[in-house]
Every structure is written in C-alpha cells, then in structure tokens.
Coordinates of C-alpha atoms and ligand atoms in Angstrom, one line a residue:
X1207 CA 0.0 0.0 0.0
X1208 CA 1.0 3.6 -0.6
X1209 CA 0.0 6.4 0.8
X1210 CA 0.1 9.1 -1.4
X1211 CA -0.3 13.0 -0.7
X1212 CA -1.1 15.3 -3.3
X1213 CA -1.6 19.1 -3.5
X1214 CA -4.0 20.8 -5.9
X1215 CA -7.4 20.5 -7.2
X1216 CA -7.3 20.9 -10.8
X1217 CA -7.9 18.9 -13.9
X1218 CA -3.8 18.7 -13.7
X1219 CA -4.2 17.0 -10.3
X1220 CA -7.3 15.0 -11.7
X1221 CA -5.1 13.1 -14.1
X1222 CA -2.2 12.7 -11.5
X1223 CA -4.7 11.1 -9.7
X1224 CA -5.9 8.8 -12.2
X1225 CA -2.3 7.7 -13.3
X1226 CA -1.3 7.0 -10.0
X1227 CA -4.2 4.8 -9.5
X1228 CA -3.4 2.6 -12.4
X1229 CA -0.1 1.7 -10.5
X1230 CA 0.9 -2.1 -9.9
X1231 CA 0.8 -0.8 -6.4
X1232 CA -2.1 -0.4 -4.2
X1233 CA -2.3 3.1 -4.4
X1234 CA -4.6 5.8 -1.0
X1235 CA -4.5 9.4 -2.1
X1236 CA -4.6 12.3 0.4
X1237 CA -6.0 15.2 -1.5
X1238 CA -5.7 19.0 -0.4
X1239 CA -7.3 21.2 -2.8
X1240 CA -9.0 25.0 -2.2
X1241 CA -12.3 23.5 -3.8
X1242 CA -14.0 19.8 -4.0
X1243 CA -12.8 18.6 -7.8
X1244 CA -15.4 16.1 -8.4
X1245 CA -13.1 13.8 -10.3
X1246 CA -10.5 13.7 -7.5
X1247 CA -13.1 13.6 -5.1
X1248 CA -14.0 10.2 -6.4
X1249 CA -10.4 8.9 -6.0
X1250 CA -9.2 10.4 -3.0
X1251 CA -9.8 8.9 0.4
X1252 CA -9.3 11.9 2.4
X1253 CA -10.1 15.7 0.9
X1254 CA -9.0 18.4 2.8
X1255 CA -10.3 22.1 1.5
X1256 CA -7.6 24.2 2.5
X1257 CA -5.8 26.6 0.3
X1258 CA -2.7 24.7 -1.4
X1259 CA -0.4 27.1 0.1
X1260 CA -1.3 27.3 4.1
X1261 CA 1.6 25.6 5.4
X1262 CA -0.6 25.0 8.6
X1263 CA -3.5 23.4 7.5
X1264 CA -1.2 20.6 5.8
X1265 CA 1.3 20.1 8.2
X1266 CA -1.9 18.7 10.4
X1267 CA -3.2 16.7 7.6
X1268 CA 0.0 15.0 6.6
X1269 CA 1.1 14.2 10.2
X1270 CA -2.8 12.5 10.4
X1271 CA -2.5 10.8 7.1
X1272 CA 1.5 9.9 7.0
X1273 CA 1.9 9.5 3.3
X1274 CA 4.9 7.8 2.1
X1275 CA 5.4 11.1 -0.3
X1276 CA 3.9 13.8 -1.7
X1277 CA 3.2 15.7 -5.4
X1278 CA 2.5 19.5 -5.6
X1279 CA 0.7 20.0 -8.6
X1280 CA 0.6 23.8 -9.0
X1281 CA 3.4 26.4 -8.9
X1282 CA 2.2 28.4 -5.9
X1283 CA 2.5 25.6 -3.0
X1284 CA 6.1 24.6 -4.6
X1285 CA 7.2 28.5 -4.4
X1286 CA 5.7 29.0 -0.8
X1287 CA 7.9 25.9 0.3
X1288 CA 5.4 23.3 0.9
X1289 CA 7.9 20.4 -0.2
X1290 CA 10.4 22.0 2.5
X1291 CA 7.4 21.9 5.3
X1292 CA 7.1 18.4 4.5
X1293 CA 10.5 17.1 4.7
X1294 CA 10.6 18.8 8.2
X1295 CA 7.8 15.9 8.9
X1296 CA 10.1 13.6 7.0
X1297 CA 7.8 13.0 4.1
X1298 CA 9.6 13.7 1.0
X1299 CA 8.4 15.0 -2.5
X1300 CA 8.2 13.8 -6.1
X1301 CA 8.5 17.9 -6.3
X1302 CA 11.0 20.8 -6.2
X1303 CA 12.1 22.2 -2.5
X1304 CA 11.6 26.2 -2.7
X1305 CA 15.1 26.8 -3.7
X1306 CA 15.0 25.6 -6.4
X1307 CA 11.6 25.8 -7.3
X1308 CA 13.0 29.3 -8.3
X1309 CA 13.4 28.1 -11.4
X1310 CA 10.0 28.8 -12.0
X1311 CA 9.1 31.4 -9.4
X1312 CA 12.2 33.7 -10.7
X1313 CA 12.9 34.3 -14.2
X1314 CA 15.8 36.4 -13.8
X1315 CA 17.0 33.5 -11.4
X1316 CA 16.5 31.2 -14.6
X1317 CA 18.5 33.2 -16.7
X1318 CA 21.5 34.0 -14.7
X1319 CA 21.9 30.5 -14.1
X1320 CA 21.8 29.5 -17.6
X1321 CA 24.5 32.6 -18.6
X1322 CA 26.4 31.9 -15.2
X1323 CA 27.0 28.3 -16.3
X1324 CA 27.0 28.9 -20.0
X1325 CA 24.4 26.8 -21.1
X1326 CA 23.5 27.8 -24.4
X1327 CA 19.5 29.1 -24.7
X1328 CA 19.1 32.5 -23.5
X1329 CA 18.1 35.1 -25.6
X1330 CA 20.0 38.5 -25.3
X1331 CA 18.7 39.4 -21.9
X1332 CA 19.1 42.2 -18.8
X1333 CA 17.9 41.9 -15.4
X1334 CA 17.2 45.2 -14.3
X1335 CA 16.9 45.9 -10.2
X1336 CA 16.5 50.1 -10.7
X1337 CA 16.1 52.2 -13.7
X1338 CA 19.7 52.3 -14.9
X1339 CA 20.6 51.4 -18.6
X1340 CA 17.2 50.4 -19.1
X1341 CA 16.5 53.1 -21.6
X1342 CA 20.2 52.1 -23.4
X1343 CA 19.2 48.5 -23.4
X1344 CA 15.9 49.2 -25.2
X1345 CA 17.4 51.1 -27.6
X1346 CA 20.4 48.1 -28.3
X1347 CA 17.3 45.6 -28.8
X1348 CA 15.0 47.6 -31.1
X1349 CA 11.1 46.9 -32.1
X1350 CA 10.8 43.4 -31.1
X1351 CA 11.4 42.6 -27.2
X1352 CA 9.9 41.2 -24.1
X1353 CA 9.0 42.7 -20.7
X1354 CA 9.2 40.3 -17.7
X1355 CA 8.4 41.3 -14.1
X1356 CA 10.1 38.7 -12.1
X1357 CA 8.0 36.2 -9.7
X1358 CA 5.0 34.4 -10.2
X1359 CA 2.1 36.5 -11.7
X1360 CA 0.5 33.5 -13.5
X1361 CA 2.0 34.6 -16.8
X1362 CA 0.5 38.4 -16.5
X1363 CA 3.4 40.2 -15.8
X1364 CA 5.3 39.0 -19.3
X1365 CA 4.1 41.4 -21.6
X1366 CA 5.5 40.9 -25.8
X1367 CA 6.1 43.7 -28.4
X1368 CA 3.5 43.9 -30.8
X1369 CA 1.3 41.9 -29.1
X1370 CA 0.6 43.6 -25.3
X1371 CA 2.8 46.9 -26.0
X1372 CA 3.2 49.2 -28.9
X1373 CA 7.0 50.4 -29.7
X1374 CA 10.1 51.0 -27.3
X1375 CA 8.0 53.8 -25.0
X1376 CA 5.3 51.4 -23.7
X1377 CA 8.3 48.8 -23.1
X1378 CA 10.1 51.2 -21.0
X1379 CA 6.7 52.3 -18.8
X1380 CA 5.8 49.2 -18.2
X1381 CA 9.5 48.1 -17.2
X1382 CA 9.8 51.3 -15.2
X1383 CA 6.4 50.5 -13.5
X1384 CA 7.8 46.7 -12.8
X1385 CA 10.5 48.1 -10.9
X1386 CA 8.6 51.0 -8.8
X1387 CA 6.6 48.2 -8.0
X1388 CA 9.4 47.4 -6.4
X1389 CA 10.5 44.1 -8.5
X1390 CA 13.1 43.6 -10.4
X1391 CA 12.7 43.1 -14.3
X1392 CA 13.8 41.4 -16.9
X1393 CA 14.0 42.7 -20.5
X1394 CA 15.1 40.5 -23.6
X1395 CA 14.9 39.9 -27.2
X1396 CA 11.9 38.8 -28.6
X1397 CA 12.1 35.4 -30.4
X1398 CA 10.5 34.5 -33.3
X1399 CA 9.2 30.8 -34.3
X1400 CA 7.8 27.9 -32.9
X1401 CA 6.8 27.3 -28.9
X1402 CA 6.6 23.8 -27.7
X1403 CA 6.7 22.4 -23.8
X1404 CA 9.1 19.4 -23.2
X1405 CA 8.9 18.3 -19.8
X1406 CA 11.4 16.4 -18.3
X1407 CA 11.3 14.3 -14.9
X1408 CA 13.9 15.2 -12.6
X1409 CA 15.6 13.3 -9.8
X1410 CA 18.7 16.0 -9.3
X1411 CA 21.3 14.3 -11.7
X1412 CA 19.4 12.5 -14.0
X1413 CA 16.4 13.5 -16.6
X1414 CA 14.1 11.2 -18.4
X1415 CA 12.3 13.5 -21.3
X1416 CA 8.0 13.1 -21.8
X1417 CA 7.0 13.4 -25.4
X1418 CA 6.7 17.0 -26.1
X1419 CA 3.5 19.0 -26.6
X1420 CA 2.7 21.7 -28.1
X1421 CA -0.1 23.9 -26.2
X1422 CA -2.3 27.0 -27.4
X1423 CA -2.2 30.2 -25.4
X1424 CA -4.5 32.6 -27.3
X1425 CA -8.5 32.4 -26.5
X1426 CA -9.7 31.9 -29.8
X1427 CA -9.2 30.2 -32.9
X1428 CA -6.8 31.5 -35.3
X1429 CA -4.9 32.5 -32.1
X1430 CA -6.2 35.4 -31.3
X1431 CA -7.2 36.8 -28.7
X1432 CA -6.2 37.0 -24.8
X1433 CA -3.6 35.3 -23.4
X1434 CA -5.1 31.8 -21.3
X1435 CA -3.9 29.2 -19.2
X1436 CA -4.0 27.4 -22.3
X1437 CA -6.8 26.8 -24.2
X1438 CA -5.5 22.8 -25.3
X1439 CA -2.9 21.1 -26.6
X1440 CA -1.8 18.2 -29.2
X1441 CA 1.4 15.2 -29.0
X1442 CA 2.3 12.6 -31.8
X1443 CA 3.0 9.4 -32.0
X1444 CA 6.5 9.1 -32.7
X1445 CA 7.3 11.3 -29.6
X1446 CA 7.8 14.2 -31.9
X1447 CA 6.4 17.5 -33.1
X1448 CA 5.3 18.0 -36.8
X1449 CA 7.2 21.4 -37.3
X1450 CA 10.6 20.0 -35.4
X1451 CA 13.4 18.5 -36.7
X1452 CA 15.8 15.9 -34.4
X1453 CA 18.2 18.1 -33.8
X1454 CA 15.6 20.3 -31.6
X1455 CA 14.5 17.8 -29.5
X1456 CA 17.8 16.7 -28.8
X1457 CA 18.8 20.3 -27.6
X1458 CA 16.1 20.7 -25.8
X1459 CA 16.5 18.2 -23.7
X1460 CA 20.4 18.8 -23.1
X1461 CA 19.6 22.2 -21.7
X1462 CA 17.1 20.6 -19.6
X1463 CA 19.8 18.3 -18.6
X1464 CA 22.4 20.5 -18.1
X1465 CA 20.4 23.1 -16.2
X1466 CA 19.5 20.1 -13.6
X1467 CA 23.2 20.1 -12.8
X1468 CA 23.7 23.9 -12.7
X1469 CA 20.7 24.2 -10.3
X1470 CA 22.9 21.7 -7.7
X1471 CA 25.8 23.0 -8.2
X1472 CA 24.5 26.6 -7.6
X1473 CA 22.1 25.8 -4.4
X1474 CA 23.2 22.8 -3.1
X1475 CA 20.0 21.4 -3.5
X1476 CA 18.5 18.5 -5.5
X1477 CA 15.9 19.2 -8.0
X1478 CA 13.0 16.3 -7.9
X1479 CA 10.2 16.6 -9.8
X1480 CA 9.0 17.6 -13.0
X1481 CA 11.1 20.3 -15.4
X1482 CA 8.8 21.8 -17.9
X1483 CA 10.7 23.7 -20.5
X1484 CA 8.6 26.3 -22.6
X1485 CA 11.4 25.9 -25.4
X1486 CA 10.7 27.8 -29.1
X1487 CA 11.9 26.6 -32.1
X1488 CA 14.0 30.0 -34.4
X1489 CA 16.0 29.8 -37.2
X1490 CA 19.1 29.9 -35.1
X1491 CA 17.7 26.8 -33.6
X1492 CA 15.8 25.8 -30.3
X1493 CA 15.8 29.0 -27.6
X1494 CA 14.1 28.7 -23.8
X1495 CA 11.6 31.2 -23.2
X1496 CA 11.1 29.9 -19.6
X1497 CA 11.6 26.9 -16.9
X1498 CA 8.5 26.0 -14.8
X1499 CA 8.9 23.6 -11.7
X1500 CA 6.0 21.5 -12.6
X1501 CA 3.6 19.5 -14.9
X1502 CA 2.0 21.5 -17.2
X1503 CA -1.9 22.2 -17.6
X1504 CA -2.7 21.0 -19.8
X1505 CA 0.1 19.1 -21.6
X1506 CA -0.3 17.0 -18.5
X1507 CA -3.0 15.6 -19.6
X1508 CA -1.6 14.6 -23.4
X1509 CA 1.3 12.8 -21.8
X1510 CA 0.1 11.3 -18.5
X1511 CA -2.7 9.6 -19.9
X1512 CA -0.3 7.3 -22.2
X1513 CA 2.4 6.6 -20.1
X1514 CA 3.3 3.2 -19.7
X1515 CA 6.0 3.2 -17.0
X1516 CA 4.3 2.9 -13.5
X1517 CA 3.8 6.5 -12.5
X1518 CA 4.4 5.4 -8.4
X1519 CA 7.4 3.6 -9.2
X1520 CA 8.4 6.5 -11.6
X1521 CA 8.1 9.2 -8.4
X1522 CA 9.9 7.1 -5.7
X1523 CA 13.0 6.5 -8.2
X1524 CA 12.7 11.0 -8.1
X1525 CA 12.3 10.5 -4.5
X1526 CA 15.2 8.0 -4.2
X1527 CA 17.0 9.7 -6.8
X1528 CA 17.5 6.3 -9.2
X1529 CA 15.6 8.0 -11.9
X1530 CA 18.1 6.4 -14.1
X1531 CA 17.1 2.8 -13.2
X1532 CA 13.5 3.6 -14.3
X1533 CA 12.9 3.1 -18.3
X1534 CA 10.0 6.2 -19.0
X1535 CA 7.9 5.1 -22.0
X1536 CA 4.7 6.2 -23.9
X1537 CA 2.2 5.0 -25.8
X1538 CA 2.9 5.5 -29.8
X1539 CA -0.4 7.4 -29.9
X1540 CA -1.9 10.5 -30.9
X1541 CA -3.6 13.0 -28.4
X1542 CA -5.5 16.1 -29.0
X1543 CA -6.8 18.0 -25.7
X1544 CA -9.5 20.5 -25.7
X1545 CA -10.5 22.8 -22.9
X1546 CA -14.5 23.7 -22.4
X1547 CA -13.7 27.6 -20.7
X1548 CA -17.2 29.4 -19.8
X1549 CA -18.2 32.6 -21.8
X1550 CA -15.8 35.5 -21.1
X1551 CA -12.9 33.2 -19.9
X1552 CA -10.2 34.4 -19.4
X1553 CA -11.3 37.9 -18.7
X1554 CA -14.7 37.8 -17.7
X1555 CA -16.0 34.2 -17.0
X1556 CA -19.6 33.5 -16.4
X1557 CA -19.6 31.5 -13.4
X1558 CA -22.7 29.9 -11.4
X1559 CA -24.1 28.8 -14.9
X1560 CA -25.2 24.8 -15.0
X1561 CA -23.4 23.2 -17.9
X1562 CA -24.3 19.2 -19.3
X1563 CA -21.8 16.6 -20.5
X1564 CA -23.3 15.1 -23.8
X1565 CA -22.2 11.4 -24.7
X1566 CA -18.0 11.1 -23.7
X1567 CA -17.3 8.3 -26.7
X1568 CA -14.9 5.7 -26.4
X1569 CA -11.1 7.1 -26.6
X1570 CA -11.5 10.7 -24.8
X1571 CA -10.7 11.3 -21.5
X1572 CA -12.6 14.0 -19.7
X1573 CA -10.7 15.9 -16.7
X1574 CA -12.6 18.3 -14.2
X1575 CA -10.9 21.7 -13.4
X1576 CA -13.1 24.7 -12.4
X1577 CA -16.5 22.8 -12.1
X1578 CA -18.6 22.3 -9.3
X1579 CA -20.8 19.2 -9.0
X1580 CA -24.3 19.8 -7.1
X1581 CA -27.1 18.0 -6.2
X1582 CA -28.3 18.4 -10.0
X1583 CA -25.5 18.6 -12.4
X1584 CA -22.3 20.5 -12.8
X1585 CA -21.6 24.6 -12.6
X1586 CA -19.3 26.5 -14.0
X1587 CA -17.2 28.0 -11.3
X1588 CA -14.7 30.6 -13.3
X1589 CA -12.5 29.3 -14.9
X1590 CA -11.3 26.6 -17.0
X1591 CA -14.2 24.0 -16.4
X1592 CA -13.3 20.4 -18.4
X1593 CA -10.6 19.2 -20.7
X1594 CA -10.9 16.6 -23.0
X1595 CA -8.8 14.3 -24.5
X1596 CA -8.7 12.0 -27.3
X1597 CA -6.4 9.2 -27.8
X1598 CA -6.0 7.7 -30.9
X1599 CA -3.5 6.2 -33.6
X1600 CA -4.2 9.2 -36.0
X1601 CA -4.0 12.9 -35.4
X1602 CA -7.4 13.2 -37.4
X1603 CA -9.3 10.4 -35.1
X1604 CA -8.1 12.0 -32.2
X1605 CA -9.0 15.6 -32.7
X1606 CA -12.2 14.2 -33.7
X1607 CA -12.6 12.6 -30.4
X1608 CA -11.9 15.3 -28.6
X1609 CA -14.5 17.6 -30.6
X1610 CA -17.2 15.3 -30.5
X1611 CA -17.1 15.5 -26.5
X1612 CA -16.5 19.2 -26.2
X1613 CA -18.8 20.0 -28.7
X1614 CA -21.5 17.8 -27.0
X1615 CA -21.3 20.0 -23.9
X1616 CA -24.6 22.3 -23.3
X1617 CA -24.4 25.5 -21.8
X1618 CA -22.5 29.3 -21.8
X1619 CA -19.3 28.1 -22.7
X1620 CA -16.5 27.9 -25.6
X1621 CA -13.5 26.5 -27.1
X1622 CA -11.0 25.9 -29.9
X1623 CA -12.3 23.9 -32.6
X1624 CA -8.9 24.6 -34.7
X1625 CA -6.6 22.4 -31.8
X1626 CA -5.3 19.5 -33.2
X1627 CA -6.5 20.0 -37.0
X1628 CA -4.4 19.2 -40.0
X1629 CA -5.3 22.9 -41.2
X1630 CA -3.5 24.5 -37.8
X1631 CA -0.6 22.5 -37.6
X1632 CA 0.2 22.9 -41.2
X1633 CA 0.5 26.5 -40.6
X1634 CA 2.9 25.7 -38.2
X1635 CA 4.7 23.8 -40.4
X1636 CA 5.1 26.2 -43.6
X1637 CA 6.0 28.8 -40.4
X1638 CA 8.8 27.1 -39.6
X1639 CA 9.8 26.0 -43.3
X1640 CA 9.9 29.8 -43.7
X1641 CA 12.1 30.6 -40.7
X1642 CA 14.7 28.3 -41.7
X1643 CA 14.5 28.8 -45.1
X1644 CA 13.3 25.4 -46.4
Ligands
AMP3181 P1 6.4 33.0 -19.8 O1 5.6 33.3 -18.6 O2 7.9 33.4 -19.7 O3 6.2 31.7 -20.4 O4 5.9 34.0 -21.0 C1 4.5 33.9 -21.4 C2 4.5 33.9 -22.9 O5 5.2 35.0 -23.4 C3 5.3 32.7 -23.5 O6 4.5 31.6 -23.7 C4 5.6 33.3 -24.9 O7 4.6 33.2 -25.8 C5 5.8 34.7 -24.6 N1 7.3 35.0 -24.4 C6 8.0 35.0 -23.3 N2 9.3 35.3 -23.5 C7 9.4 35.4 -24.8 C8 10.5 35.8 -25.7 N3 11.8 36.0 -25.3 N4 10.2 35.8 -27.1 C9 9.0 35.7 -27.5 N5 7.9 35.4 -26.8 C10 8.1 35.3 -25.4
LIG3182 N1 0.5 25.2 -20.2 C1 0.9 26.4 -19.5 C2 1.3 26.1 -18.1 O1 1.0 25.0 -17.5 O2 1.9 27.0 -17.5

C-alpha cells in the first residue's frame, strides 16, 4: 500500500490522480485542494479544503495521514515551500524544494543560471533591479522585445512587443512600472518561431524526457485573442512535433539536462520533480523562453494519460534519486486536448451557470478543473471548467474525439475547434519551413 499525498485541485491534479491509481501498487490518495474537484473527489480517500499554500493546514493533515510522499501540482505551493514543510515531517516529495523551485518562481534567477553556467539558450537578456541602462538597453534591442516582471504573476506580468505593447515607449513604462513596484525586471529579445513544452522528470542528476506538446495560449481560434492558461494542446506518435526537426528535441533536452546540474551546483539542493521547458523553435535553432517547476496544464493531460512506465514507481525513483534505473515510456499514440472555458474566460468568465456533459465516446478522456458538482449537475465555477482528451492512432481520429465530447457540452461556454486539425498544424509547419528557409 502507498499512501500518497497530493496538493491541488485541478484537472492537472485530476489526471495525477488517475495515473497513480493505475499503479501495480495499491495506491490511497490524500488530497488537499482549495475547492471539492469532483473527479479527484472520487479517487481520493481523504479531501481536505484548505488553500494549497497554508503551510498550517497541511502540516496537520500530513502528520494525520503519514503518506509515504507527496506531489504539488501547482506552482504556488512549490514557491511558498510546501515540499520543505514536509521534509521537516520527514515526508519527501516527487517535487521541487523552494530553492529551487525558483526556477519557475524567478525568471531572472533562470537566466543567470543558464548565462552563469554557460548553457547555451538565453536570448539576449538584462535583469534590471533600478532604472539604470534600461533606456540604453531598449534602444540596443530595437522593435521586437519582451518585458518580464520577475515572480510568479501566473503569466501576466510578461508582456511581448506587438502583441501587449506598442514600440520601445510602452516597453520602457511598463518596465519602469515593474520596478517601482518594487521588483526587479527582466528585458530580452523577442524570439521569433515555434513554442513547444518538453517536460522532463527530474531526480537532481538524472532527466528522463516526456514526449513534447505543443499547447495554445491565445482564447480563440486563429490564435487570437487574450492570453489563457492554455486553451488545449496536441502530442504525436512518434514522440515528436510536426514542425521540429531531431536536432531540436535533442537540444532541448540537453539544456534541460544540463540546467539540472547547474541548479545543484549553484544551491546545493537537488531538483526532484517535474522540469517543464517552454522551449521555441527559431532559425538559429531551439531557444528557452522559460523553466517551470512542474507538470504542465494541460500538456499533463496529453502525456500522462499514455504513459506506460508505473507513475508510483516513476516518483519514488525522483524521491530515491535512481531516476536512471527507471525506463520512462509512452504509448505510440496520438492526443488532442481540448479545454470547455465558460463565456468571457479568461477575462470575464460567467460562473454559477449549470453546464451538461453530452455522450463522452470511447477514446476521450474528460478531466474536471473549475467545475462544481451539485445536487443536480455540474456549474461552472470561473475558470477553465473540463478538458478533453482523445487518444488515438491518427491525429485526425483524435481531434475528432476530442470535438465530438467538447462539442457535445450544453451550456455558456467555448472552445477551440482549430486544436489539433491538419489545417492548424500545417500553418505551423510552412511557419517554420519559412524561418529556416526550407
Ligand atoms: P512566460 O511566462 O515566460 O512563459 O511567458 C509567457 C509567454 O510570453 C510565452 O509563452 C511566450 O509566448 C511569450 N514570451 C516570453 N518570452 C518570450 C521571448 N523571449 N520571445 C517571444 N515570446 C516570449
Ligand atoms: N501550459 C501552461 C502552463 O502550464 O503553465
């Protein structure tokens, strides 16, 4: 038997639960999560409601429940040091201590380490602490740059030229208002190409790669629109991307690999858990745009789902920190995730509004986020309500699968009907082609 704690309550943690309950082991999960998820709710044996950060509330419940370790599924518990509260009790993570969970919480942090230990990957960047050589620096990078407050701001504070701000004087107002904020700030060279997220599992020296995703940020089809969460994402079968070449992947994952080492040797601390690189594919090849410290939402749900090496076994070798003794292996299949987001997501979601599942066909996978289930159905609560995902040995049948279940759902709600189609991707595709000149 395992005892298994795990922090969050979102259609991220949903499928974290599922995995771990295919295990070969017996498998009781301890869930603490700010709202009842009705999917975990069904798999969990405990559920505490308590916010994912108070320290408190989960010290109590772990010392009651003793798991054997725990998983923090969202950034905020990892940055306020949850994993480090628990290994005071003795109960150790499958996720990142707060040190270095600054990979994520700190992108200046990120990129000092990567330029400190010369791994190649940065952009041209400048972490600014006060308003000196900021205008200069501007001026050096021209029309096409990126404005980062540094900490956690749930990907609001990165604002992109031509996208959030207009020409070099918005950049330098909104940089000058990061740092009378009192943060510091980092400004670098836009890059131009192809994002995709390949997570990597992390014991502290060694890295076994997931297949990579490619997710969609922009509200609405086309991508345009607001900046999400994500709205869904897409993986192939051969553990590739359409518009990538071999060469990318395999870069990728070195920086992945080699950052691992640079975080140890510059905190003394081990990394365990999950790196998730947001990497982007330019003509001068594959560029990080950031590190987070944890599964992503939803490419989570795209790789988890067709995993074949025992996900309980797979965290106690991060635990153990044998990582390397564990063979990580997927599915050859195709999967296509779709997020149902109520009307006004991400800026003004309806919320208290009853939604109904239609038929979920064989193949798709349906994870609850921001839903609440009552005595008569399920309510939106704000945000991101269901994702679905199909699985399948085309790209086609997949994205079909996916669509028929969104598209069955009744109620004020949208999304994406372009995620996973040929027509999307091949834009990618020629994008790229054009970049590097094919
Ligand atoms: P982040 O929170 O760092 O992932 O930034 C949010 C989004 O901003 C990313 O997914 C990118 O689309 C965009 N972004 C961040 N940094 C850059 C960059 N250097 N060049 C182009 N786009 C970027
Ligand atoms: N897919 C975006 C994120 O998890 O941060």
């Amino acid at each position: 038997m395992k005892k298994i704690l795990l922090i969050g309550n979102g259609a991220r943690e949903h499928v974290i639960a599922e995995t771990l309950k295919k295990s070969r082991h017996e498998v009781e999960l301890f869930v603490v999560g700010k709202t009842k998820n009705p999917g975990l709710a069904g798999l969990a044996k405990e559920y505490l409601l308590a916010d994912v950060t108070d320290k408190d509330a989960i010290r109590d419940f772990a010392l009651r429940m003793s798991p054997d370790f725990a998983i923090l599924g969202p950034e905020a518990p990892i940055a306020a040091g949850i994993a480090d509260t628990l290994l005071q009790l003795e109960i150790p993570s499958a996720s990142p201590l707060q040190t270095v969970g600054r990979l994520e919480s700190s992108k200046s942090f990120t990129r000092d380490l990567l330029e400190k230990y010369k791994i190649e990957g940065n952009p041209k960047f400048k972490v600014f602490v006060a308003d000196i050589g900021l205008e200069e620096f501007f001026a050096e990078l021209g029309e096409d740059f990126v404005v980062k407050a540094d900490g956690l701001k749930g990907g609001k504070g990165v604002k992109v030229s031509g996208d959030h701000l207009n020409g070099v004087g918005e950049g330098l107002a909104y940089a000058r208002e990061c740092l009378a904020e009192g943060g510091m700030v980092v400004v670098e060279e836009k890059l131009i190409g192809q994002e995709f997220s390949l997570m990597s599992f992390c014991d502290g020296e060694h890295t076994a790669e997931m297949v990579p995703v490619q997710d969609h940020k922009r509200a609405y089809e086309g991508d345009k629109g607001p900046n999400t969460g994500g709205m869904g994402s897409y993986s192939c079968a051969d553990g590739s991307l359409p518009f990538l070449v071999e060469s990318d992947l395999k870069k990728a994952a070195e920086i992945t690999r080699k950052v691992a080492k640079a975080l140890f040797d510059e905190t003394g601390v081990y990394f365990k858990g999950v790196m998730y690189g947001g990497f982007i594919a330019t003509k001068n090849g594959v560029k990080l745009i950031e590190y987070n410290a944890r599964f992503g939402d939803p490419e989570v749900m795209n790789v988890l789902p067709i995993m074949k090496t025992d996900f309980v076994d797979l965290c106690e070798a991060i635990v153990n920190k044998n990582l390397d003794q564990i063979k990580v292996e997927f599915e050859a299949k195709y999967t296509v995730c779709k997020y149902l987001v109520p009307n006004g997501y991400p800026d003004k979601s309806v919320a208290g509004e009853k939604i109904e599942i239609g038929n979920i066909p064989e193949g798709v996978k349906a994870y609850y986020a921001s839903v609440d289930l009552k005595d008569d159905g399920l309510y939106l609560s704000g945000s991101r309500a269901i994702a679905f995902v199909g699985i399948a040995d085309t790209l086609e049948e997949a994205e079909s699968l996916a669509q028929s279940a969104v598209g069955a759902v009744k109620g004020p709600v949208f999304y994406r009907k372009d995620i996973g189609t040929a027509e999307l991707i091949g834009k990618r595709i020629d994008m790229m082609k054009e970049l590097r000149n094919l």
